CSV table of C-alpha atoms in Angstrom, one decimal:
chain,number,residue,atom,x,y,z
A,1,MET,CA,37.8,-20.5,48.5
A,2,ALA,CA,41.4,-20.5,48.7
A,3,SER,CA,43.7,-20.4,45.9
A,4,LEU,CA,47.5,-20.8,45.1
A,5,LEU,CA,49.3,-19.3,42.2
A,6,HIS,CA,52.5,-20.2,40.4
A,7,SER,CA,54.2,-20.4,37.2
A,8,LYS,CA,56.2,-23.4,37.2
A,9,SER,CA,56.6,-22.8,41.1
A,10,PRO,CA,53.3,-22.1,43.2
A,11,ALA,CA,50.2,-23.3,41.3
A,12,LEU,CA,46.7,-21.9,40.8
A,13,SER,CA,43.8,-23.6,42.3
A,14,PHE,CA,40.2,-23.0,41.4
A,15,SER,CA,37.4,-25.4,42.4
A,16,SER,CA,34.0,-25.0,43.7
A,17,THR,CA,31.5,-27.6,45.2
A,18,ILE,CA,28.2,-28.6,43.6
A,19,SER,CA,26.2,-30.8,46.1
A,20,SER,CA,22.9,-32.8,45.5
A,21,PRO,CA,21.0,-33.9,48.5
A,22,SER,CA,20.0,-37.6,48.9
A,23,SER,CA,16.8,-38.6,50.1
A,24,LEU,CA,15.9,-38.1,54.0
A,25,ARG,CA,15.5,-41.1,56.0
A,26,ARG,CA,12.9,-41.2,58.7
A,27,PHE,CA,12.5,-43.2,61.7
A,28,SER,CA,9.5,-43.7,64.0
A,29,SER,CA,9.0,-44.9,67.6
A,30,SER,CA,7.3,-48.2,68.1
A,31,ALA,CA,6.2,-47.6,71.6
A,32,ALA,CA,2.3,-47.9,71.8
A,33,ALA,CA,2.0,-45.6,74.8
A,34,PHE,CA,3.3,-42.7,73.0
A,35,PRO,CA,2.2,-41.0,69.7
A,36,ALA,CA,4.3,-41.8,66.6
A,37,ARG,CA,7.2,-39.3,66.1
A,38,GLN,CA,9.6,-38.9,63.3
A,39,TYR,CA,13.1,-37.8,63.3
A,40,LYS,CA,15.1,-36.2,60.6
A,41,LEU,CA,18.9,-36.9,60.0
A,42,PRO,CA,21.0,-34.5,58.0
A,43,ALA,CA,20.9,-35.0,54.4
A,44,VAL,CA,23.8,-37.0,53.0
A,45,GLN,CA,25.2,-35.1,50.2
A,46,SER,CA,27.3,-36.3,47.1
A,47,LYS,CA,30.0,-33.9,46.1
A,48,ILE,CA,31.0,-33.4,42.5
A,49,ARG,CA,33.4,-30.3,42.4
A,50,GLU,CA,34.2,-28.0,39.5
A,51,ILE,CA,37.7,-27.2,38.4
A,52,PHE,CA,36.9,-23.8,36.6
A,53,MET,CA,38.9,-21.4,34.3
A,54,PRO,CA,40.8,-19.0,36.6
A,55,ALA,CA,41.5,-15.4,36.1
A,56,LEU,CA,45.2,-15.3,35.8
A,57,SER,CA,45.5,-11.6,35.2
A,58,SER,CA,43.4,-8.5,35.5
A,59,THR,CA,42.9,-8.4,31.6
A,60,MET,CA,42.2,-12.1,31.1
A,61,THR,CA,38.7,-12.8,29.9
A,62,GLU,CA,39.1,-16.4,28.6
A,63,GLY,CA,42.0,-19.0,28.8
A,64,LYS,CA,43.3,-21.8,26.5
A,65,ILE,CA,43.9,-25.3,27.8
A,66,VAL,CA,47.6,-26.1,26.9
A,67,SER,CA,47.6,-29.7,28.3
A,68,TRP,CA,46.0,-31.8,30.9
A,69,THR,CA,48.5,-33.2,33.2
A,70,LYS,CA,46.1,-35.7,34.5
A,71,SER,CA,43.7,-38.1,32.8
A,72,GLU,CA,39.9,-39.0,33.3
A,73,GLY,CA,39.9,-41.6,36.2
A,74,ASP,CA,43.1,-40.3,37.9
A,75,VAL,CA,43.0,-40.0,41.6
A,76,LEU,CA,44.1,-36.5,42.6
A,77,SER,CA,45.5,-35.2,46.0
A,78,LYS,CA,44.8,-31.7,47.3
A,79,GLY,CA,47.2,-29.2,45.8
A,80,GLU,CA,48.2,-31.3,42.8
A,81,SER,CA,48.6,-29.8,39.5
A,82,VAL,CA,46.0,-31.0,37.0
A,83,VAL,CA,46.0,-28.6,34.0
A,84,VAL,CA,48.3,-26.2,32.3
A,85,VAL,CA,46.3,-23.0,31.1
A,86,GLU,CA,47.5,-20.3,28.6
A,87,SER,CA,46.5,-16.8,29.8
A,88,ASP,CA,46.9,-13.6,27.9
A,89,LYS,CA,50.5,-13.4,29.3
A,90,ALA,CA,51.7,-16.8,30.5
A,91,ASP,CA,51.2,-20.4,30.9
A,92,MET,CA,50.4,-21.5,34.4
A,93,ASP,CA,49.6,-24.6,36.2
A,94,VAL,CA,46.3,-24.9,37.8
A,95,GLU,CA,46.0,-27.3,40.8
A,96,THR,CA,43.0,-28.7,42.6
A,97,PHE,CA,42.1,-27.5,46.1
A,98,TYR,CA,40.4,-30.8,46.8
A,99,GLY,CA,41.3,-34.5,46.6
A,100,GLY,CA,39.2,-36.8,44.5
A,101,ILE,CA,38.8,-38.5,41.2
A,102,LEU,CA,39.1,-36.5,37.9
A,103,ALA,CA,35.8,-37.8,36.7
A,104,ALA,CA,35.2,-35.6,33.5
A,105,ILE,CA,37.2,-33.2,31.4
A,106,VAL,CA,34.9,-30.6,30.1
A,107,VAL,CA,37.3,-28.5,28.2
A,108,ASN,CA,39.8,-30.4,26.1
A,109,GLU,CA,43.5,-29.5,25.1
A,110,GLY,CA,43.6,-26.7,22.4
A,111,GLU,CA,40.3,-25.4,23.5
A,112,THR,CA,39.3,-22.0,25.2
A,113,ALA,CA,36.8,-21.2,27.9
A,114,PRO,CA,35.8,-17.9,29.5
A,115,VAL,CA,37.0,-17.2,33.0
A,116,GLY,CA,34.9,-18.9,35.6
A,117,ALA,CA,33.6,-21.6,33.3
A,118,PRO,CA,34.0,-25.2,34.4
A,119,ILE,CA,36.8,-27.0,32.7
A,120,GLY,CA,36.6,-30.2,34.7
A,121,LEU,CA,34.8,-32.1,37.3
A,122,LEU,CA,36.1,-34.0,40.4
A,123,ALA,CA,34.1,-36.9,42.0
A,124,GLU,CA,34.4,-37.7,45.8
A,125,THR,CA,33.9,-41.4,45.0
A,126,GLU,CA,33.8,-43.7,42.1
A,127,ASP,CA,30.0,-44.0,42.5
A,128,GLU,CA,29.7,-40.3,41.4
A,129,ILE,CA,31.8,-40.6,38.2
A,130,ALA,CA,28.8,-41.6,36.1
A,131,GLU,CA,26.8,-38.6,37.5
A,132,ALA,CA,29.7,-36.3,36.9
A,133,LYS,CA,30.0,-37.5,33.2
A,134,ILE,CA,26.3,-36.7,32.7
A,135,ARG,CA,26.8,-33.2,34.1
A,136,ALA,CA,29.8,-32.7,31.9
A,137,LYS,CA,27.4,-33.4,28.9
A,138,GLY,CA,24.8,-30.9,30.1
A,139,GLN,CA,22.2,-33.7,30.6
A,140,SER,CA,20.0,-34.5,33.6
A,141,ALA,CA,19.2,-38.2,33.8
A,142,THR,CA,18.1,-38.7,37.5
A,143,PRO,CA,16.0,-36.8,40.0
A,144,LYS,CA,19.1,-36.2,42.0
A,145,LEU,CA,20.6,-34.4,39.0
A,146,GLU,CA,17.5,-32.2,38.6
A,147,THR,CA,18.1,-30.7,41.9
A,148,SER,CA,21.8,-29.9,41.3
A,149,PRO,CA,22.7,-26.6,39.4
A,150,ALA,CA,25.5,-28.5,37.6
A,151,ALA,CA,23.1,-30.9,36.0
A,152,THR,CA,19.9,-28.8,35.3
A,153,THR,CA,18.8,-26.7,32.3
A,154,THR,CA,17.6,-23.2,33.1
A,155,SER,CA,14.0,-24.3,33.3
A,156,ASP,CA,14.8,-27.3,35.6
A,157,ALA,CA,16.9,-25.1,37.8
A,158,ALA,CA,14.1,-22.7,38.4
A,159,ALA,CA,11.7,-25.6,39.4
A,160,ALA,CA,14.3,-27.3,41.5
A,161,ALA,CA,15.9,-24.3,43.5
A,162,PRO,CA,12.9,-23.9,46.0
A,163,LYS,CA,13.2,-27.6,46.9
A,164,VAL,CA,16.9,-27.7,47.7
A,165,ALA,CA,17.4,-24.2,49.1
A,166,GLY,CA,20.0,-24.3,51.8
A,167,LEU,CA,21.2,-27.7,50.8
A,168,ILE,CA,23.3,-26.7,47.7
A,169,LYS,CA,26.1,-24.1,47.1
A,170,ILE,CA,25.0,-21.3,44.9
A,171,VAL,CA,27.5,-21.0,42.1
A,172,ALA,CA,27.9,-17.3,40.7
A,173,THR,CA,30.7,-15.3,39.0
A,174,PRO,CA,32.5,-12.8,41.4
A,175,TYR,CA,31.0,-9.8,39.2
A,176,ALA,CA,27.6,-11.3,39.5
A,177,LYS,CA,27.9,-11.4,43.5
A,178,LYS,CA,29.1,-7.8,43.4
A,179,LEU,CA,26.2,-6.7,41.2
A,180,ALA,CA,23.7,-8.6,43.5
A,181,LYS,CA,25.1,-6.8,46.5
A,182,GLN,CA,24.9,-3.4,44.7
A,183,HIS,CA,21.5,-3.8,43.6
A,184,LYS,CA,20.2,-5.5,46.8
A,185,VAL,CA,19.3,-8.8,45.1
A,186,ASP,CA,19.1,-12.0,46.8
A,187,ILE,CA,21.5,-14.3,44.9
A,188,ASN,CA,19.8,-17.4,46.3
A,189,LYS,CA,16.7,-16.4,44.4
A,190,VAL,CA,18.3,-15.9,41.0
A,191,THR,CA,18.2,-18.5,38.2
A,192,GLY,CA,21.5,-19.1,36.6
A,193,THR,CA,21.6,-19.4,32.8
A,194,GLY,CA,25.5,-19.9,32.5
A,195,ALA,CA,27.2,-23.0,32.3
A,196,PHE,CA,26.2,-25.7,34.9
A,197,GLY,CA,23.6,-23.3,36.2
A,198,ARG,CA,26.2,-20.7,37.2
A,199,ILE,CA,24.7,-17.2,37.9
A,200,THR,CA,26.0,-14.5,35.5
A,201,PRO,CA,25.8,-10.7,35.8
A,202,GLU,CA,23.1,-10.7,33.1
A,203,ASP,CA,21.1,-13.0,35.3
A,204,VAL,CA,21.4,-10.6,38.3
A,205,GLU,CA,20.6,-7.5,36.2
A,206,LYS,CA,17.4,-9.2,35.0
A,207,ALA,CA,16.4,-10.2,38.5
A,208,ALA,CA,17.0,-6.5,39.6
A,209,GLY,CA,14.7,-5.3,36.8
A,210,ILE,CA,17.5,-3.3,35.0
A,211,THR,CA,16.3,-3.2,31.2
A,212,LYS,CA,17.7,0.1,30.1
A,213,SER,CA,21.2,-0.7,31.0
A,214,ILE,CA,21.8,-2.7,27.7
A,215,PRO,CA,20.3,0.0,25.3
A,216,ALA,CA,22.5,2.6,27.2
A,217,ALA,CA,25.8,0.6,26.8
A,218,THR,CA,24.8,0.3,23.1
A,219,ALA,CA,24.3,3.9,22.7
A,220,VAL,CA,27.7,4.8,24.3
A,221,ALA,CA,29.4,2.1,22.3
A,222,ALA,CA,27.9,3.0,19.0
A,223,PRO,CA,30.7,4.9,17.6
A,224,ILE,CA,33.1,2.0,18.1
A,225,PRO,CA,31.0,-0.5,16.0
A,226,ALA,CA,30.7,2.3,13.4
A,227,ALA,CA,34.4,2.6,13.3
A,228,ALA,CA,34.9,-1.0,13.3
A,229,ALA,CA,32.4,-1.7,10.6
A,230,PRO,CA,34.9,-1.3,7.8
A,231,ALA,CA,37.1,-3.8,9.3
A,232,LYS,CA,34.3,-6.3,9.3
A,233,ALA,CA,33.5,-5.5,5.8
A,234,SER,CA,36.9,-5.7,4.5
A,235,PRO,CA,37.2,-9.5,3.9
A,236,THR,CA,34.2,-9.0,1.5
A,237,SER,CA,35.7,-5.7,0.0
A,238,PHE,CA,39.0,-7.0,-0.9
A,239,PRO,CA,39.6,-10.2,-2.8
A,240,ASP,CA,41.8,-13.0,-1.1
A,241,ILE,CA,45.3,-13.3,-2.4
A,242,PRO,CA,45.8,-16.8,-3.7
A,243,GLY,CA,47.9,-18.8,-1.4
A,244,SER,CA,47.4,-16.7,1.6
A,245,THR,CA,47.1,-18.3,4.9
A,246,VAL,CA,45.0,-17.2,7.7
A,247,VAL,CA,46.7,-17.6,11.2
A,248,PRO,CA,44.5,-17.0,14.2
A,249,PHE,CA,45.6,-14.8,17.0
A,250,THR,CA,47.3,-16.4,20.1
A,251,THR,CA,45.8,-15.7,23.4
A,252,MET,CA,48.5,-13.1,24.0
A,253,GLN,CA,47.9,-11.4,20.6
A,254,ILE,CA,44.2,-11.2,21.3
A,255,THR,CA,45.1,-9.3,24.7
A,256,VAL,CA,47.6,-7.0,23.0
A,257,SER,CA,44.9,-6.1,20.4
A,258,LYS,CA,42.2,-5.4,22.8
A,259,ASN,CA,44.6,-3.2,24.9
A,260,MET,CA,45.8,-1.3,21.8
A,261,MET,CA,42.1,-0.7,20.9
A,262,GLU,CA,41.4,0.6,24.4
A,263,SER,CA,44.3,2.9,24.2
A,264,LEU,CA,42.7,4.8,21.3
A,265,SER,CA,40.2,6.0,23.6
A,266,VAL,CA,42.6,8.1,25.6
A,267,PRO,CA,43.6,11.5,24.4
A,268,THR,CA,47.4,11.4,24.0
A,269,PHE,CA,50.1,13.9,22.8
A,270,ARG,CA,53.8,13.1,22.0
A,271,VAL,CA,57.0,15.1,22.9
A,272,GLY,CA,60.4,14.3,21.4
A,273,TYR,CA,63.7,15.3,22.8
A,274,PRO,CA,67.4,14.8,21.8
A,275,VAL,CA,69.7,13.5,24.5
A,276,SER,CA,73.5,13.4,24.4
A,277,THR,CA,74.8,9.9,25.3
A,278,ASN,CA,78.6,10.3,25.3
A,279,ALA,CA,78.9,10.1,29.1
A,280,LEU,CA,76.3,7.2,29.3
A,281,ASP,CA,78.1,5.3,26.6
A,282,ALA,CA,81.2,5.7,28.5
A,283,LEU,CA,79.6,4.5,31.7
A,284,TYR,CA,78.1,1.6,30.0
A,285,GLU,CA,81.4,0.4,28.7
A,286,LYS,CA,82.7,0.5,32.2
A,287,VAL,CA,79.9,-1.4,33.9
A,288,LYS,CA,79.1,-3.8,31.2
A,289,PRO,CA,81.8,-6.4,32.2
A,290,LYS,CA,80.0,-6.4,35.7
A,291,GLY,CA,76.8,-7.5,34.1
A,292,VAL,CA,75.0,-4.1,33.9
A,293,THR,CA,72.6,-3.7,30.8
A,294,MET,CA,71.6,-0.6,28.8
A,295,THR,CA,68.0,-1.3,29.7
A,296,ALA,CA,68.8,-1.0,33.4
A,297,LEU,CA,70.6,2.2,32.9
A,298,LEU,CA,67.8,3.7,30.9
A,299,ALA,CA,65.2,2.5,33.4
A,300,LYS,CA,67.1,3.7,36.4
A,301,ALA,CA,67.5,7.2,34.7
A,302,ALA,CA,63.8,7.3,33.9
A,303,ALA,CA,62.9,6.4,37.5
A,304,MET,CA,65.2,9.0,38.9
A,305,ALA,CA,63.5,11.6,36.8
A,306,LEU,CA,60.0,10.4,37.6
A,307,ALA,CA,60.7,10.8,41.3
A,308,GLN,CA,61.2,14.6,40.7
A,309,HIS,CA,58.2,14.7,38.4
A,310,PRO,CA,55.4,12.4,39.9
A,311,VAL,CA,52.7,13.5,37.8
A,312,VAL,CA,54.3,11.8,34.8
A,313,ASN,CA,54.3,8.6,36.9
A,314,ALA,CA,50.5,9.1,37.8
A,315,THR,CA,47.5,7.2,36.5
A,316,CYS,CA,43.9,8.1,35.3
A,317,LYS,CA,41.5,5.3,35.1
A,318,ASP,CA,38.0,6.8,35.2
A,319,GLY,CA,38.5,10.1,33.5
A,320,LYS,CA,37.3,11.9,36.6
A,321,SER,CA,40.4,11.7,38.9
A,322,PHE,CA,44.0,10.5,38.8
A,323,THR,CA,46.3,8.7,41.2
A,324,TYR,CA,49.8,9.6,42.1
A,325,ASN,CA,51.4,6.1,42.5
A,326,SER,CA,53.4,5.6,45.6
A,327,SER,CA,55.9,3.4,43.8
A,328,ILE,CA,57.9,3.8,40.6
A,329,ASN,CA,57.6,0.6,38.6
A,330,ILE,CA,59.2,0.7,35.2
A,331,ALA,CA,57.7,-1.7,32.6
A,332,VAL,CA,59.9,-2.5,29.7
A,333,ALA,CA,58.5,-3.9,26.4
A,334,VAL,CA,59.9,-7.3,25.5
A,335,ALA,CA,59.2,-9.1,22.2
A,336,ILE,CA,58.7,-12.7,22.6
A,337,ASN,CA,57.6,-15.6,20.4
A,338,GLY,CA,53.8,-14.9,19.6
A,339,GLY,CA,53.4,-11.5,21.2
A,340,LEU,CA,54.7,-8.6,23.3
A,341,ILE,CA,54.9,-8.5,27.1
A,342,THR,CA,56.2,-5.9,29.6
A,343,PRO,CA,58.1,-7.3,32.7
A,344,VAL,CA,58.1,-4.8,35.5
A,345,LEU,CA,61.1,-3.7,37.4
A,346,GLN,CA,59.4,-2.9,40.8
A,347,ASP,CA,60.7,0.1,42.7
A,348,THR,CA,63.3,1.0,40.1
A,349,ASP,CA,64.4,4.2,41.8
A,350,LYS,CA,65.3,2.3,45.0
A,351,LEU,CA,67.5,-0.4,43.5
A,352,ASP,CA,71.2,0.0,42.5
A,353,LEU,CA,72.3,-0.7,38.9
A,354,TYR,CA,73.7,-4.1,39.6
A,355,LEU,CA,70.6,-5.6,41.3
A,356,LEU,CA,68.4,-4.0,38.8
A,357,SER,CA,70.3,-5.6,36.0
A,358,GLN,CA,70.1,-9.0,37.7
A,359,LYS,CA,66.4,-8.7,38.3
A,360,TRP,CA,65.9,-7.6,34.7
A,361,LYS,CA,67.7,-10.7,33.3
A,362,GLU,CA,65.6,-12.9,35.5
A,363,LEU,CA,62.4,-11.2,34.2
A,364,VAL,CA,63.4,-11.6,30.7
A,365,ASP,CA,64.2,-15.3,31.0
A,366,LYS,CA,60.7,-15.8,32.8
A,367,ALA,CA,59.0,-13.8,30.1
A,368,ARG,CA,60.4,-15.9,27.2
A,369,ALA,CA,59.5,-19.2,29.1
A,370,LYS,CA,56.0,-17.8,29.7
A,371,GLN,CA,56.6,-18.2,33.5
A,372,LEU,CA,56.0,-14.5,34.5
A,373,GLN,CA,53.5,-14.1,37.5
A,374,PRO,CA,50.7,-11.5,37.3
A,375,HIS,CA,52.4,-8.9,39.5
A,376,GLU,CA,55.5,-9.2,37.4
A,377,TYR,CA,53.9,-7.7,34.3
A,378,ASN,CA,50.7,-6.0,35.3
A,379,SER,CA,52.0,-3.5,37.8
A,380,GLY,CA,53.9,-1.0,35.8
A,381,THR,CA,53.4,2.7,36.3
A,382,PHE,CA,55.6,4.0,33.4
A,383,THR,CA,56.7,2.0,30.3
A,384,LEU,CA,60.0,2.1,28.4
A,385,SER,CA,60.2,0.7,24.8
A,386,ASN,CA,63.8,0.7,23.3
A,387,LEU,CA,64.3,-0.2,19.6
A,388,GLY,CA,67.6,1.6,19.5
A,389,MET,CA,69.3,-1.7,19.6
A,390,PHE,CA,67.9,-2.4,16.2
A,391,GLY,CA,69.2,0.8,14.9
A,392,VAL,CA,66.0,2.6,14.8
A,393,ASP,CA,66.4,6.3,15.3
A,394,ARG,CA,63.0,7.3,16.3
A,395,PHE,CA,59.5,5.9,16.7
A,396,ASP,CA,56.3,6.6,18.6
A,397,ALA,CA,54.9,4.2,21.2
A,398,ILE,CA,51.3,3.5,22.1
A,399,LEU,CA,50.2,4.3,25.5
A,400,PRO,CA,49.4,1.1,27.5
A,401,PRO,CA,45.9,1.2,29.4
A,402,GLY,CA,46.2,2.4,33.0
A,403,GLN,CA,49.5,4.4,32.6
A,404,GLY,CA,50.3,8.0,32.2
A,405,ALA,CA,53.2,7.8,29.9
A,406,ILE,CA,55.4,5.6,27.7
A,407,MET,CA,59.0,6.5,26.6
A,408,ALA,CA,60.2,5.4,23.1
A,409,VAL,CA,64.1,5.1,22.9
A,410,GLY,CA,65.8,5.5,19.5
A,411,ALA,CA,69.4,4.5,18.7
A,412,SER,CA,72.4,6.8,19.7
A,413,LYS,CA,74.2,8.0,16.6
A,414,PRO,CA,77.0,10.5,16.0
A,415,THR,CA,75.5,13.8,15.3
A,416,VAL,CA,77.1,17.2,14.4
A,417,VAL,CA,76.3,19.9,16.7
A,418,SER,CA,77.3,23.4,17.1
A,419,ASP,CA,78.0,25.3,20.4
A,420,SER,CA,77.0,28.9,21.3
A,421,GLU,CA,80.3,30.1,19.8
A,422,GLY,CA,79.5,28.6,16.4
A,423,PHE,CA,82.1,25.7,16.7
A,424,PHE,CA,81.0,22.3,15.5
A,425,SER,CA,81.7,19.0,17.1
A,426,VAL,CA,80.3,15.4,16.8
A,427,LYS,CA,78.4,13.9,19.7
A,428,ASN,CA,76.5,10.8,20.2
A,429,LYS,CA,72.7,11.6,20.4
A,430,MET,CA,69.6,9.7,20.9
A,431,LEU,CA,66.1,10.9,20.3
A,432,VAL,CA,63.5,9.9,23.0
A,433,ASN,CA,59.7,10.4,22.2
A,434,VAL,CA,57.3,10.2,25.1
A,435,THR,CA,53.5,9.6,24.5
A,436,ALA,CA,51.5,10.8,27.5
A,437,ASP,CA,47.9,11.0,28.6
A,438,HIS,CA,46.8,14.5,28.1
A,439,ARG,CA,44.0,14.3,30.7
A,440,ILE,CA,46.7,14.3,33.4
A,441,ILE,CA,50.1,15.3,32.0
A,442,TYR,CA,50.4,18.5,30.0
A,443,GLY,CA,53.0,19.8,27.8
A,444,ALA,CA,55.0,21.7,30.3
A,445,ASP,CA,55.0,18.7,32.7
A,446,LEU,CA,56.4,16.4,29.9
A,447,ALA,CA,59.0,19.1,28.8
A,448,ALA,CA,60.3,19.4,32.4
A,449,PHE,CA,60.5,15.6,32.8
A,450,LEU,CA,62.4,15.2,29.6
A,451,GLN,CA,64.8,17.9,30.7
A,452,THR,CA,65.6,16.2,34.0
A,453,PHE,CA,66.0,12.8,32.2
A,454,SER,CA,68.5,14.5,29.7
A,455,LYS,CA,70.5,15.9,32.6
A,456,ILE,CA,70.7,12.6,34.4
A,457,VAL,CA,71.8,10.7,31.1
A,458,GLU,CA,74.3,13.5,30.3
A,459,ASN,CA,75.7,13.4,33.7
A,460,PRO,CA,75.2,9.7,34.7
A,461,GLU,CA,77.4,9.6,37.8
A,462,SER,CA,74.3,9.5,40.0
A,463,LEU,CA,73.1,6.4,38.4
A,464,THR,CA,75.8,4.5,40.0
A,465,MET,CA,75.1,5.9,43.7
């Protein structure tokens, strides 16, 4: 299946075909001198295709329908945008990979659906619209529907599968296919219990006879529910405050919450370091009229320091090994309406300040318009969070999943300092705190990185080269 992705540019197409065979027509010879013979012609298949919820990012598990750009009964052309989906990071157009008629909308505007679930059905001809509407309601009204995975219940699918094997397309989630291959399970013999007969990972595990996987997962995850139990009990433990309003999380807030909980499983430590910014402030005043931002200066300084200390740019994902990333991609935290996102400056160490500032402005504009593409927010190797612009002098940042370190930058403020001879002076200083994954980064590694970062900021001429 091919797909195209864009956010207000290329679109994303996700559709699959569900076919139901028509009856076979037979012909016989009328010649009396020869025995009667029968010929089978290929089955004529009606095609009702699904438009399903795409995975717009690696962390997305469900999506929300923002709006349908087409209505039921509209004729669609291949590649035409049909629906706008809100992912955990952005709003994206989803286009159909096939032409046809939008026969039924399965998931309405404002509703959510898990990744891979059908959100709409396409009919090839007007004669199939009624059949598609029945499938959308999860009913089976005709014998033809009983042999289609999109129109059968679990029990009907099990009975019909042997009859139409080889004539219909098996619909399974990508993870289910991966599990089937891993456990050597014939996916064609698995009965799907998901929406429209879709084969789920649980179906494959059941077919493979894996019965202990669920209890094992429960045992491993037991401490988490135990820790979360008080949170579930809190609504009953504490009385509601009169006049309070409950506001459900947005899709982005749900993802941020999930990522933050995941971060708690990583052993981290924090190191703070004061950095003199007099020279950096002077450079900023010089290049600011040319469009250079303080974010670009700090990102460039961090990238140059990371190039000398690659372990701080490394990643540990499985707890058994870690990866030295070949690129230095600085993600920078940006607050937007309804959540937080981290646009990524790709290859920060290789770009000059002016191009870096230009790219940063483009990323911020796209982030606030919810038009970032996945690679523009999920490819960071190191994160920078700057609250200094708000006057915050120090804070700790939570390590993002999949990264080795995050730097929290405070405000630059006049500070009284003394030299080795006991003379006092006033210098601008900012405090940076780095939170790091202690599985791969140790205290000496982080101290050395911060020393290098401090030298670059205090002697910033190299930033303009």
